[in-house]
Short mmCIF file of N, CA, C and O in Angstrom, two decimals:
data_model
loop_
_atom_site.label_atom_id
_atom_site.label_comp_id
_atom_site.label_asym_id
_atom_site.label_seq_id
_atom_site.Cartn_x
_atom_site.Cartn_y
_atom_site.Cartn_z
N MET A 1331 -109.09 123.65 -30.90
CA MET A 1331 -108.78 124.89 -31.13
C MET A 1331 -108.07 125.01 -32.46
O MET A 1331 -107.00 124.36 -32.67
N TYR A 1332 -108.60 125.73 -33.40
CA TYR A 1332 -107.91 125.90 -34.63
C TYR A 1332 -106.92 127.07 -34.52
O TYR A 1332 -107.24 128.22 -34.00
N ILE A 1333 -105.63 126.80 -34.83
CA ILE A 1333 -104.58 127.75 -34.72
C ILE A 1333 -104.46 128.56 -36.01
O ILE A 1333 -104.27 127.98 -37.08
N ASP A 1334 -104.59 129.88 -35.88
CA ASP A 1334 -104.56 130.72 -37.15
C ASP A 1334 -103.64 131.91 -36.79
O ASP A 1334 -103.07 131.98 -35.70
N SER A 1335 -103.66 132.87 -37.72
CA SER A 1335 -102.80 134.11 -37.55
C SER A 1335 -103.14 134.85 -36.35
O SER A 1335 -102.37 135.43 -35.66
N SER A 1336 -104.46 134.81 -35.90
CA SER A 1336 -104.79 135.52 -34.70
C SER A 1336 -104.11 134.89 -33.41
O SER A 1336 -103.87 135.61 -32.47
N PHE A 1337 -104.02 133.60 -33.39
CA PHE A 1337 -103.27 132.94 -32.35
C PHE A 1337 -101.90 133.51 -32.20
O PHE A 1337 -101.32 133.88 -31.13
N TYR A 1338 -101.18 133.51 -33.22
CA TYR A 1338 -99.76 134.02 -33.23
C TYR A 1338 -99.69 135.51 -33.10
O TYR A 1338 -98.68 135.95 -32.24
N ASN A 1339 -100.64 136.26 -33.56
CA ASN A 1339 -100.61 137.68 -33.24
C ASN A 1339 -100.80 137.96 -31.79
O ASN A 1339 -100.08 138.77 -31.15
N LYS A 1340 -101.78 137.39 -31.17
CA LYS A 1340 -101.99 137.54 -29.74
C LYS A 1340 -100.79 137.01 -28.96
O LYS A 1340 -100.45 137.72 -27.93
N LEU A 1341 -100.32 135.82 -29.28
CA LEU A 1341 -99.10 135.34 -28.55
C LEU A 1341 -98.05 136.34 -28.62
O LEU A 1341 -97.27 136.61 -27.61
N GLN A 1342 -97.66 136.95 -29.78
CA GLN A 1342 -96.63 137.88 -29.91
C GLN A 1342 -96.85 139.14 -29.10
O GLN A 1342 -96.00 139.55 -28.38
N GLU A 1343 -98.09 139.53 -29.13
CA GLU A 1343 -98.41 140.72 -28.43
C GLU A 1343 -98.24 140.51 -26.88
O GLU A 1343 -97.66 141.40 -26.36
N LEU A 1344 -98.81 139.47 -26.33
CA LEU A 1344 -98.77 139.19 -24.86
C LEU A 1344 -97.25 138.88 -24.47
O LEU A 1344 -96.81 139.23 -23.38
N HIS A 1345 -96.52 138.27 -25.46
CA HIS A 1345 -95.19 137.73 -25.02
C HIS A 1345 -94.21 139.02 -25.07
O HIS A 1345 -93.29 139.01 -24.17
N ALA A 1346 -94.61 140.12 -25.68
CA ALA A 1346 -93.80 141.42 -25.71
C ALA A 1346 -94.04 142.25 -24.42
O ALA A 1346 -93.33 143.10 -24.11
N ILE A 1347 -94.90 141.96 -23.62
CA ILE A 1347 -95.35 142.75 -22.46
C ILE A 1347 -94.32 142.53 -21.27
O ILE A 1347 -93.98 141.24 -21.04
N LYS A 1348 -93.91 143.54 -20.71
CA LYS A 1348 -92.80 143.33 -19.65
C LYS A 1348 -93.29 142.56 -18.47
O LYS A 1348 -94.58 142.66 -18.07
N PHE A 1349 -92.55 141.77 -17.96
CA PHE A 1349 -92.85 140.82 -16.74
C PHE A 1349 -93.23 141.70 -15.54
O PHE A 1349 -92.52 142.56 -15.32
N ASN A 1350 -94.27 141.24 -14.90
CA ASN A 1350 -94.61 141.95 -13.68
C ASN A 1350 -95.53 141.01 -12.91
O ASN A 1350 -96.41 140.36 -13.27
N TRP A 1351 -95.18 140.80 -11.57
CA TRP A 1351 -95.65 139.76 -10.70
C TRP A 1351 -97.25 140.00 -10.54
O TRP A 1351 -98.01 139.05 -10.34
N ARG A 1352 -97.62 141.18 -10.62
CA ARG A 1352 -99.28 141.46 -10.38
C ARG A 1352 -99.97 141.37 -11.72
O ARG A 1352 -101.14 140.90 -11.65
N THR A 1353 -99.36 141.92 -12.77
CA THR A 1353 -100.14 142.03 -14.00
C THR A 1353 -99.68 141.24 -15.14
O THR A 1353 -100.55 141.00 -16.20
N ASN A 1354 -98.45 140.65 -15.25
CA ASN A 1354 -98.02 139.93 -16.31
C ASN A 1354 -96.94 138.84 -15.88
O ASN A 1354 -95.84 138.80 -16.37
N CYS A 1355 -97.28 137.99 -14.96
CA CYS A 1355 -96.51 136.90 -14.63
C CYS A 1355 -96.78 135.60 -15.53
O CYS A 1355 -97.67 135.95 -16.23
N CYS A 1356 -96.30 134.65 -15.32
CA CYS A 1356 -96.51 133.49 -16.29
C CYS A 1356 -97.96 133.01 -16.14
O CYS A 1356 -98.53 132.71 -17.21
N GLY A 1357 -98.66 132.94 -15.04
CA GLY A 1357 -100.03 132.57 -14.89
C GLY A 1357 -100.84 133.51 -15.68
O GLY A 1357 -101.87 133.05 -16.32
N THR A 1358 -100.73 134.87 -15.54
CA THR A 1358 -101.63 135.83 -16.19
C THR A 1358 -101.34 135.89 -17.69
O THR A 1358 -102.30 135.83 -18.47
N PHE A 1359 -100.08 135.64 -18.11
CA PHE A 1359 -99.76 135.55 -19.56
C PHE A 1359 -100.59 134.31 -20.21
O PHE A 1359 -101.24 134.57 -21.16
N VAL A 1360 -100.49 133.20 -19.52
CA VAL A 1360 -101.24 131.98 -20.07
C VAL A 1360 -102.73 132.25 -19.92
O VAL A 1360 -103.35 131.93 -20.95
N GLY A 1361 -103.21 132.81 -18.91
CA GLY A 1361 -104.62 133.03 -18.72
C GLY A 1361 -105.20 133.92 -19.80
O GLY A 1361 -106.19 133.65 -20.40
N LYS A 1362 -104.38 134.96 -20.06
CA LYS A 1362 -104.85 135.95 -21.12
C LYS A 1362 -104.78 135.32 -22.51
O LYS A 1362 -105.67 135.47 -23.29
N MET A 1363 -103.86 134.43 -22.70
CA MET A 1363 -103.77 133.75 -24.11
C MET A 1363 -104.81 132.73 -24.15
O MET A 1363 -105.54 132.65 -25.22
N LEU A 1364 -105.26 132.02 -23.06
CA LEU A 1364 -106.21 131.01 -23.15
C LEU A 1364 -107.70 131.66 -23.33
O LEU A 1364 -108.53 131.19 -24.00
N GLU A 1365 -107.81 132.82 -22.73
CA GLU A 1365 -109.13 133.59 -22.85
C GLU A 1365 -109.11 133.93 -24.31
O GLU A 1365 -110.26 133.88 -24.91
N HIS A 1366 -108.22 134.45 -25.02
CA HIS A 1366 -108.25 134.76 -26.35
C HIS A 1366 -108.59 133.51 -27.30
O HIS A 1366 -109.38 133.53 -28.23
N MET A 1367 -107.98 132.29 -26.89
CA MET A 1367 -108.25 131.08 -27.70
C MET A 1367 -109.52 130.51 -27.50
O MET A 1367 -110.15 129.99 -28.33
N TYR A 1368 -110.10 130.63 -26.25
CA TYR A 1368 -111.33 129.84 -25.88
C TYR A 1368 -112.52 130.64 -25.44
O TYR A 1368 -113.51 130.19 -25.14
N GLN A 1369 -112.39 132.02 -25.52
CA GLN A 1369 -113.31 132.92 -25.00
C GLN A 1369 -113.95 132.54 -23.61
O GLN A 1369 -115.08 132.56 -23.35
N LYS A 1370 -112.99 132.09 -22.74
CA LYS A 1370 -113.44 131.75 -21.35
C LYS A 1370 -112.38 132.35 -20.32
O LYS A 1370 -111.12 132.39 -20.69
N ASP A 1371 -112.88 132.73 -19.28
CA ASP A 1371 -112.00 133.30 -18.19
C ASP A 1371 -111.43 132.29 -17.29
O ASP A 1371 -112.10 131.66 -16.66
N PHE A 1372 -110.16 132.16 -17.53
CA PHE A 1372 -109.35 131.14 -16.74
C PHE A 1372 -108.68 131.87 -15.53
O PHE A 1372 -107.96 131.17 -14.74
N LEU A 1373 -108.87 133.15 -15.38
CA LEU A 1373 -108.13 133.80 -14.36
C LEU A 1373 -108.95 134.29 -13.08
O LEU A 1373 -108.46 134.94 -12.14
N SER A 1374 -110.29 134.05 -13.20
CA SER A 1374 -111.12 134.61 -12.19
C SER A 1374 -110.74 134.37 -10.70
O SER A 1374 -110.75 135.16 -9.79
N GLU A 1375 -110.19 133.08 -10.45
CA GLU A 1375 -109.85 132.82 -9.18
C GLU A 1375 -108.56 133.48 -8.62
O GLU A 1375 -108.19 133.27 -7.53
N PHE A 1376 -107.87 134.03 -9.56
CA PHE A 1376 -106.54 134.63 -9.25
C PHE A 1376 -106.61 136.22 -9.23
O PHE A 1376 -105.65 136.82 -8.67
N LYS A 1377 -107.67 136.67 -9.70
CA LYS A 1377 -107.89 138.24 -9.76
C LYS A 1377 -107.61 138.76 -8.28
O LYS A 1377 -108.20 138.33 -7.29
N ASP A 1378 -106.97 139.89 -8.21
CA ASP A 1378 -106.83 140.69 -7.04
C ASP A 1378 -105.97 139.86 -5.90
O ASP A 1378 -106.05 140.25 -4.81
N LYS A 1379 -105.42 138.76 -6.36
CA LYS A 1379 -104.65 137.93 -5.41
C LYS A 1379 -103.22 137.89 -5.54
O LYS A 1379 -102.36 137.44 -4.83
N LEU A 1380 -102.66 138.35 -6.88
CA LEU A 1380 -101.44 138.33 -7.19
C LEU A 1380 -100.56 139.54 -6.80
O LEU A 1380 -101.20 140.53 -7.05
N LYS A 1381 -99.53 139.29 -6.22
CA LYS A 1381 -98.74 140.51 -5.62
C LYS A 1381 -97.27 140.39 -5.93
O LYS A 1381 -96.63 141.38 -6.42
N ASP A 1382 -96.67 139.40 -5.58
CA ASP A 1382 -95.14 139.19 -5.60
C ASP A 1382 -94.79 137.87 -5.78
O ASP A 1382 -95.65 136.86 -5.72
N GLU A 1383 -93.48 137.45 -6.01
CA GLU A 1383 -93.21 136.06 -6.18
C GLU A 1383 -93.57 135.16 -5.07
O GLU A 1383 -94.09 134.02 -5.30
N LYS A 1384 -93.35 135.49 -3.84
CA LYS A 1384 -93.77 134.65 -2.77
C LYS A 1384 -95.27 134.43 -2.64
O LYS A 1384 -95.75 133.33 -2.56
N THR A 1385 -95.96 135.56 -2.72
CA THR A 1385 -97.47 135.39 -2.71
C THR A 1385 -97.96 134.50 -3.74
O THR A 1385 -98.91 133.69 -3.56
N ASN A 1386 -97.46 134.80 -4.90
CA ASN A 1386 -98.03 133.98 -6.16
C ASN A 1386 -97.56 132.64 -6.07
O ASN A 1386 -98.44 131.59 -6.24
N SER A 1387 -96.45 132.25 -5.59
CA SER A 1387 -95.91 130.93 -5.41
C SER A 1387 -96.85 130.14 -4.31
O SER A 1387 -97.29 129.08 -4.45
N LEU A 1388 -97.16 130.90 -3.24
CA LEU A 1388 -98.07 130.29 -2.19
C LEU A 1388 -99.49 130.09 -2.67
O LEU A 1388 -100.07 129.09 -2.29
N LEU A 1389 -99.86 130.92 -3.50
CA LEU A 1389 -101.28 130.76 -4.07
C LEU A 1389 -101.40 129.52 -4.93
O LEU A 1389 -102.30 128.75 -4.85
N ILE A 1390 -100.30 129.39 -5.71
CA ILE A 1390 -100.26 128.21 -6.65
C ILE A 1390 -100.16 126.86 -5.91
O ILE A 1390 -100.86 125.94 -6.06
N ALA A 1391 -99.34 126.93 -4.82
CA ALA A 1391 -99.12 125.85 -3.98
C ALA A 1391 -100.46 125.50 -3.18
O ALA A 1391 -100.87 124.31 -3.05
N SER A 1392 -101.06 126.53 -2.68
CA SER A 1392 -102.39 126.22 -2.08
C SER A 1392 -103.44 125.66 -2.81
O SER A 1392 -104.34 124.99 -2.47
N LYS A 1393 -103.34 125.69 -4.11
CA LYS A 1393 -104.35 125.11 -5.08
C LYS A 1393 -103.73 123.74 -5.70
O LYS A 1393 -104.32 123.10 -6.54
N GLY A 1394 -102.65 123.28 -5.06
CA GLY A 1394 -102.05 122.00 -5.41
C GLY A 1394 -101.10 121.96 -6.51
O GLY A 1394 -100.77 120.95 -7.13
N GLY A 1395 -100.60 123.31 -7.00
CA GLY A 1395 -99.62 123.29 -8.07
C GLY A 1395 -100.44 123.41 -9.49
O GLY A 1395 -101.56 123.38 -9.61
N TRP A 1396 -99.53 123.64 -10.39
CA TRP A 1396 -99.96 123.97 -11.69
C TRP A 1396 -100.74 122.76 -12.31
O TRP A 1396 -101.79 122.94 -12.98
N HIS A 1397 -100.41 121.49 -11.99
CA HIS A 1397 -101.09 120.31 -12.52
C HIS A 1397 -102.49 120.29 -12.10
O HIS A 1397 -103.53 120.26 -12.89
N ASN A 1398 -102.83 120.63 -10.82
CA ASN A 1398 -104.21 120.59 -10.21
C ASN A 1398 -104.99 121.79 -10.69
O ASN A 1398 -106.14 121.57 -10.97
N ILE A 1399 -104.26 122.85 -10.88
CA ILE A 1399 -104.94 124.13 -11.45
C ILE A 1399 -105.41 123.78 -12.81
O ILE A 1399 -106.53 124.11 -13.29
N LEU A 1400 -104.52 123.18 -13.60
CA LEU A 1400 -104.88 122.99 -15.14
C LEU A 1400 -106.00 121.90 -15.09
O LEU A 1400 -106.93 122.08 -15.92
N THR A 1401 -105.82 120.71 -14.56
CA THR A 1401 -106.74 119.70 -14.71
C THR A 1401 -108.07 120.04 -14.30
O THR A 1401 -109.14 119.72 -14.70
N SER A 1402 -108.23 120.93 -13.06
CA SER A 1402 -109.52 121.30 -12.62
C SER A 1402 -110.12 122.25 -13.62
O SER A 1402 -111.39 122.50 -13.50
N ALA A 1403 -109.38 122.93 -14.51
CA ALA A 1403 -109.96 123.86 -15.40
C ALA A 1403 -110.31 123.13 -16.74
O ALA A 1403 -110.66 123.80 -17.71
N GLY A 1404 -110.12 121.91 -16.76
CA GLY A 1404 -110.49 121.10 -18.03
C GLY A 1404 -109.24 120.73 -18.87
O GLY A 1404 -109.37 120.32 -20.16
N PHE A 1405 -108.07 120.86 -18.44
CA PHE A 1405 -106.84 120.45 -19.12
C PHE A 1405 -106.48 119.02 -18.90
O PHE A 1405 -106.71 118.48 -17.79
N VAL A 1406 -105.87 118.37 -19.91
CA VAL A 1406 -105.44 117.02 -19.71
C VAL A 1406 -103.95 117.14 -20.07
O VAL A 1406 -103.51 117.54 -21.24
N LYS A 1407 -103.24 116.35 -19.23
CA LYS A 1407 -101.72 116.25 -19.48
C LYS A 1407 -101.58 115.26 -20.52
O LYS A 1407 -101.98 114.15 -20.68
N ARG A 1408 -100.53 115.63 -21.42
CA ARG A 1408 -100.13 114.66 -22.63
C ARG A 1408 -99.09 113.87 -22.04
O ARG A 1408 -98.23 114.37 -21.40
N ASN A 1409 -99.31 112.70 -22.24
CA ASN A 1409 -98.36 111.55 -21.76
C ASN A 1409 -97.40 111.04 -22.87
O ASN A 1409 -96.51 110.21 -22.53
N ASP A 1410 -97.55 111.58 -24.07
CA ASP A 1410 -96.75 110.86 -25.07
C ASP A 1410 -95.57 111.89 -25.51
O ASP A 1410 -94.99 111.61 -26.62
N ARG A 1411 -95.29 112.97 -24.81
CA ARG A 1411 -94.33 113.86 -25.08
C ARG A 1411 -94.53 114.68 -26.38
O ARG A 1411 -93.69 115.41 -26.90
N ALA A 1412 -95.76 114.49 -26.93
CA ALA A 1412 -96.08 115.35 -28.09
C ALA A 1412 -96.55 116.67 -27.65
O ALA A 1412 -97.05 116.79 -26.59
N MET A 1413 -96.24 117.70 -28.48
CA MET A 1413 -96.72 118.99 -28.08
C MET A 1413 -97.28 119.72 -29.38
O MET A 1413 -96.70 119.64 -30.37
N TYR A 1414 -98.29 120.47 -29.24
CA TYR A 1414 -98.94 121.19 -30.35
C TYR A 1414 -99.12 122.54 -30.03
O TYR A 1414 -99.38 123.03 -28.81
N ALA A 1415 -99.10 123.47 -31.06
CA ALA A 1415 -99.24 124.93 -30.90
C ALA A 1415 -100.59 125.14 -30.12
O ALA A 1415 -101.57 124.44 -30.45
N GLY A 1416 -100.43 125.98 -29.06
CA GLY A 1416 -101.67 126.35 -28.21
C GLY A 1416 -101.60 125.48 -26.90
O GLY A 1416 -102.38 125.81 -26.05
N ASP A 1417 -100.75 124.47 -26.81
CA ASP A 1417 -100.67 123.63 -25.57
C ASP A 1417 -100.15 124.48 -24.44
O ASP A 1417 -99.28 125.34 -24.79
N VAL A 1418 -100.57 124.29 -23.26
CA VAL A 1418 -99.85 124.87 -22.00
C VAL A 1418 -98.79 124.04 -21.66
O VAL A 1418 -98.92 122.90 -21.57
N VAL A 1419 -97.69 124.62 -21.34
CA VAL A 1419 -96.37 123.93 -21.01
C VAL A 1419 -95.82 124.49 -19.70
O VAL A 1419 -96.06 125.44 -19.26
N ILE A 1420 -95.04 123.53 -19.07
CA ILE A 1420 -94.46 123.80 -17.85
C ILE A 1420 -92.96 123.57 -17.91
O ILE A 1420 -92.55 122.53 -18.57
N CYS A 1421 -92.11 124.39 -17.41
CA CYS A 1421 -90.79 124.36 -17.25
C CYS A 1421 -90.29 125.12 -16.23
O CYS A 1421 -90.51 126.27 -16.02
N GLU A 1422 -89.44 124.38 -15.32
CA GLU A 1422 -88.81 125.06 -14.02
C GLU A 1422 -89.93 125.72 -13.33
O GLU A 1422 -89.73 126.95 -12.90
N ASN A 1423 -91.13 125.17 -12.96
CA ASN A 1423 -92.18 125.84 -12.24
C ASN A 1423 -92.84 126.97 -12.94
O ASN A 1423 -93.55 127.66 -12.27
N ALA A 1424 -92.53 127.40 -14.05
CA ALA A 1424 -93.09 128.43 -14.99
C ALA A 1424 -94.18 127.87 -15.93
O ALA A 1424 -93.88 126.68 -16.36
N ILE A 1425 -95.20 128.50 -16.19
CA ILE A 1425 -96.11 128.01 -17.08
C ILE A 1425 -96.18 128.96 -18.28
O ILE A 1425 -96.05 130.11 -18.35
N GLY A 1426 -96.28 128.29 -19.43
CA GLY A 1426 -96.31 129.08 -20.76
C GLY A 1426 -97.15 128.46 -21.92
O GLY A 1426 -97.96 127.45 -21.49
N ILE A 1427 -97.10 128.97 -23.07
CA ILE A 1427 -97.71 128.46 -24.13
C ILE A 1427 -96.73 128.00 -25.21
O ILE A 1427 -95.89 128.67 -25.53
N TYR A 1428 -97.14 126.73 -25.92
CA TYR A 1428 -96.16 126.31 -26.86
C TYR A 1428 -96.59 126.90 -28.20
O TYR A 1428 -97.80 127.01 -28.44
N ASP A 1429 -95.67 127.30 -28.90
CA ASP A 1429 -95.98 128.08 -30.17
C ASP A 1429 -95.72 127.15 -31.39
O ASP A 1429 -96.03 127.55 -32.55
N GLY A 1430 -95.38 125.90 -31.21
CA GLY A 1430 -95.09 125.07 -32.27
C GLY A 1430 -93.80 124.63 -32.37
O GLY A 1430 -93.35 123.46 -32.89
N THR A 1431 -92.85 125.35 -31.82
CA THR A 1431 -91.44 124.98 -31.69
C THR A 1431 -90.75 125.17 -30.37
O THR A 1431 -89.78 124.54 -30.03
N LYS A 1432 -91.22 126.21 -29.54
CA LYS A 1432 -90.74 126.41 -28.33
C LYS A 1432 -91.90 126.97 -27.31
O LYS A 1432 -92.93 127.17 -27.69
N GLY A 1433 -91.59 126.75 -26.12
CA GLY A 1433 -92.53 127.33 -24.98
C GLY A 1433 -92.32 128.75 -24.87
O GLY A 1433 -91.11 129.28 -24.58
N LEU A 1434 -93.25 129.67 -24.87
CA LEU A 1434 -93.24 131.11 -24.57
C LEU A 1434 -93.74 131.38 -23.19
O LEU A 1434 -94.82 130.95 -22.94
N PHE A 1435 -93.04 132.22 -22.52
CA PHE A 1435 -93.41 132.52 -21.21
C PHE A 1435 -93.46 134.01 -20.97
O PHE A 1435 -93.05 134.75 -21.86
N ALA A 1436 -93.99 134.51 -19.91
CA ALA A 1436 -94.33 136.01 -19.73
C ALA A 1436 -92.95 136.80 -19.75
O ALA A 1436 -91.84 136.20 -19.40
N GLY A 1437 -93.09 137.90 -20.15
CA GLY A 1437 -91.90 138.92 -20.22
C GLY A 1437 -90.94 138.58 -21.27
O GLY A 1437 -89.84 138.95 -21.17
N GLY A 1438 -91.29 137.94 -22.39
CA GLY A 1438 -90.24 137.68 -23.54
C GLY A 1438 -89.48 136.49 -23.35
O GLY A 1438 -88.59 136.30 -24.13
N SER A 1439 -89.57 135.73 -22.30
CA SER A 1439 -88.79 134.54 -22.12
C SER A 1439 -89.30 133.33 -22.92
O SER A 1439 -90.50 133.21 -23.25
N PHE A 1440 -88.44 132.37 -23.14
CA PHE A 1440 -88.93 131.10 -23.95
C PHE A 1440 -87.89 129.92 -23.42
O PHE A 1440 -86.84 130.13 -22.88
N ARG A 1441 -88.37 128.81 -23.57
CA ARG A 1441 -87.59 127.57 -23.39
C ARG A 1441 -87.71 126.64 -24.70
O ARG A 1441 -88.80 126.44 -25.14
N ASN A 1442 -86.60 126.10 -24.99
CA ASN A 1442 -86.63 125.17 -25.91
C ASN A 1442 -87.40 123.90 -25.59
O ASN A 1442 -87.53 123.64 -24.46
N LYS A 1443 -87.92 123.16 -26.55
CA LYS A 1443 -88.89 122.14 -26.20
C LYS A 1443 -88.24 121.01 -25.35
O LYS A 1443 -88.89 120.51 -24.60
N GLY A 1444 -86.93 120.79 -25.49
CA GLY A 1444 -86.24 119.80 -24.68
C GLY A 1444 -86.24 120.13 -23.20
O GLY A 1444 -86.08 119.27 -22.33
N ARG A 1445 -86.42 121.35 -22.82
CA ARG A 1445 -86.47 121.79 -21.39
C ARG A 1445 -87.88 121.76 -20.93
O ARG A 1445 -88.03 122.07 -19.62
N ILE A 1446 -88.87 121.58 -21.63
CA ILE A 1446 -90.19 121.49 -21.03
C ILE A 1446 -90.62 120.24 -20.49
O ILE A 1446 -90.18 119.12 -21.01
N THR A 1447 -91.06 120.19 -19.31
CA THR A 1447 -91.22 118.97 -18.52
C THR A 1447 -92.73 118.44 -18.67
O THR A 1447 -92.95 117.16 -18.58
N ASP A 1448 -93.79 119.25 -18.81
CA ASP A 1448 -95.04 118.89 -18.84
C ASP A 1448 -95.89 119.70 -20.00
O ASP A 1448 -95.56 120.80 -20.23
N CYS A 1449 -96.78 119.02 -20.48
CA CYS A 1449 -97.58 119.57 -21.58
C CYS A 1449 -99.19 119.13 -21.39
O CYS A 1449 -99.44 118.15 -21.13
N TYR A 1450 -99.86 120.24 -21.52
CA TYR A 1450 -101.35 120.04 -21.33
C TYR A 1450 -102.15 120.62 -22.47
O TYR A 1450 -101.80 121.65 -23.11
N HIS A 1451 -103.23 119.95 -22.80
CA HIS A 1451 -104.26 120.56 -23.75
C HIS A 1451 -105.58 120.60 -23.27
O HIS A 1451 -105.89 119.87 -22.29
N TYR A 1452 -106.40 121.62 -23.83
CA TYR A 1452 -107.79 121.80 -23.20
C TYR A 1452 -108.74 120.95 -23.81
O TYR A 1452 -108.82 120.67 -25.01
N THR A 1453 -109.65 120.33 -22.94
CA THR A 1453 -110.77 119.74 -23.27
C THR A 1453 -112.02 120.32 -22.65
O THR A 1453 -112.01 120.35 -21.43
N GLU A 1454 -112.96 120.73 -23.50
CA GLU A 1454 -114.01 121.50 -22.92
C GLU A 1454 -114.76 120.61 -21.90
O GLU A 1454 -115.05 119.35 -22.10
N LYS A 1455 -115.02 121.16 -20.69
CA LYS A 1455 -115.76 120.42 -19.57
C LYS A 1455 -117.21 120.46 -20.12
O LYS A 1455 -117.76 121.39 -20.52
#
């Protein structure tokens, strides 16, 4: 994935949307960003299933957690603590996108690099 101004413009646009468990939770924020980056639908198995915090948490758990969801979609966990713009990051059970300096999450929240516990990059299946 080549990171250019369209990446940052889309990231800024999506990051500014108010958090909502049905339409703009962490998973949908990341899914929409990944769709922009790779022109591939990463949200199809979640459509019409997102409702509230409990329902969404149970859905993620039923699929084995974020690690299993990401690896089954073609992502690989980085083991060297390196992070690059466009990587998917996890912090405190939330999923976001790394912008090159920090992880951005749905609803305008962010986490500094030191608080991110896992990082994944996409490899086309």
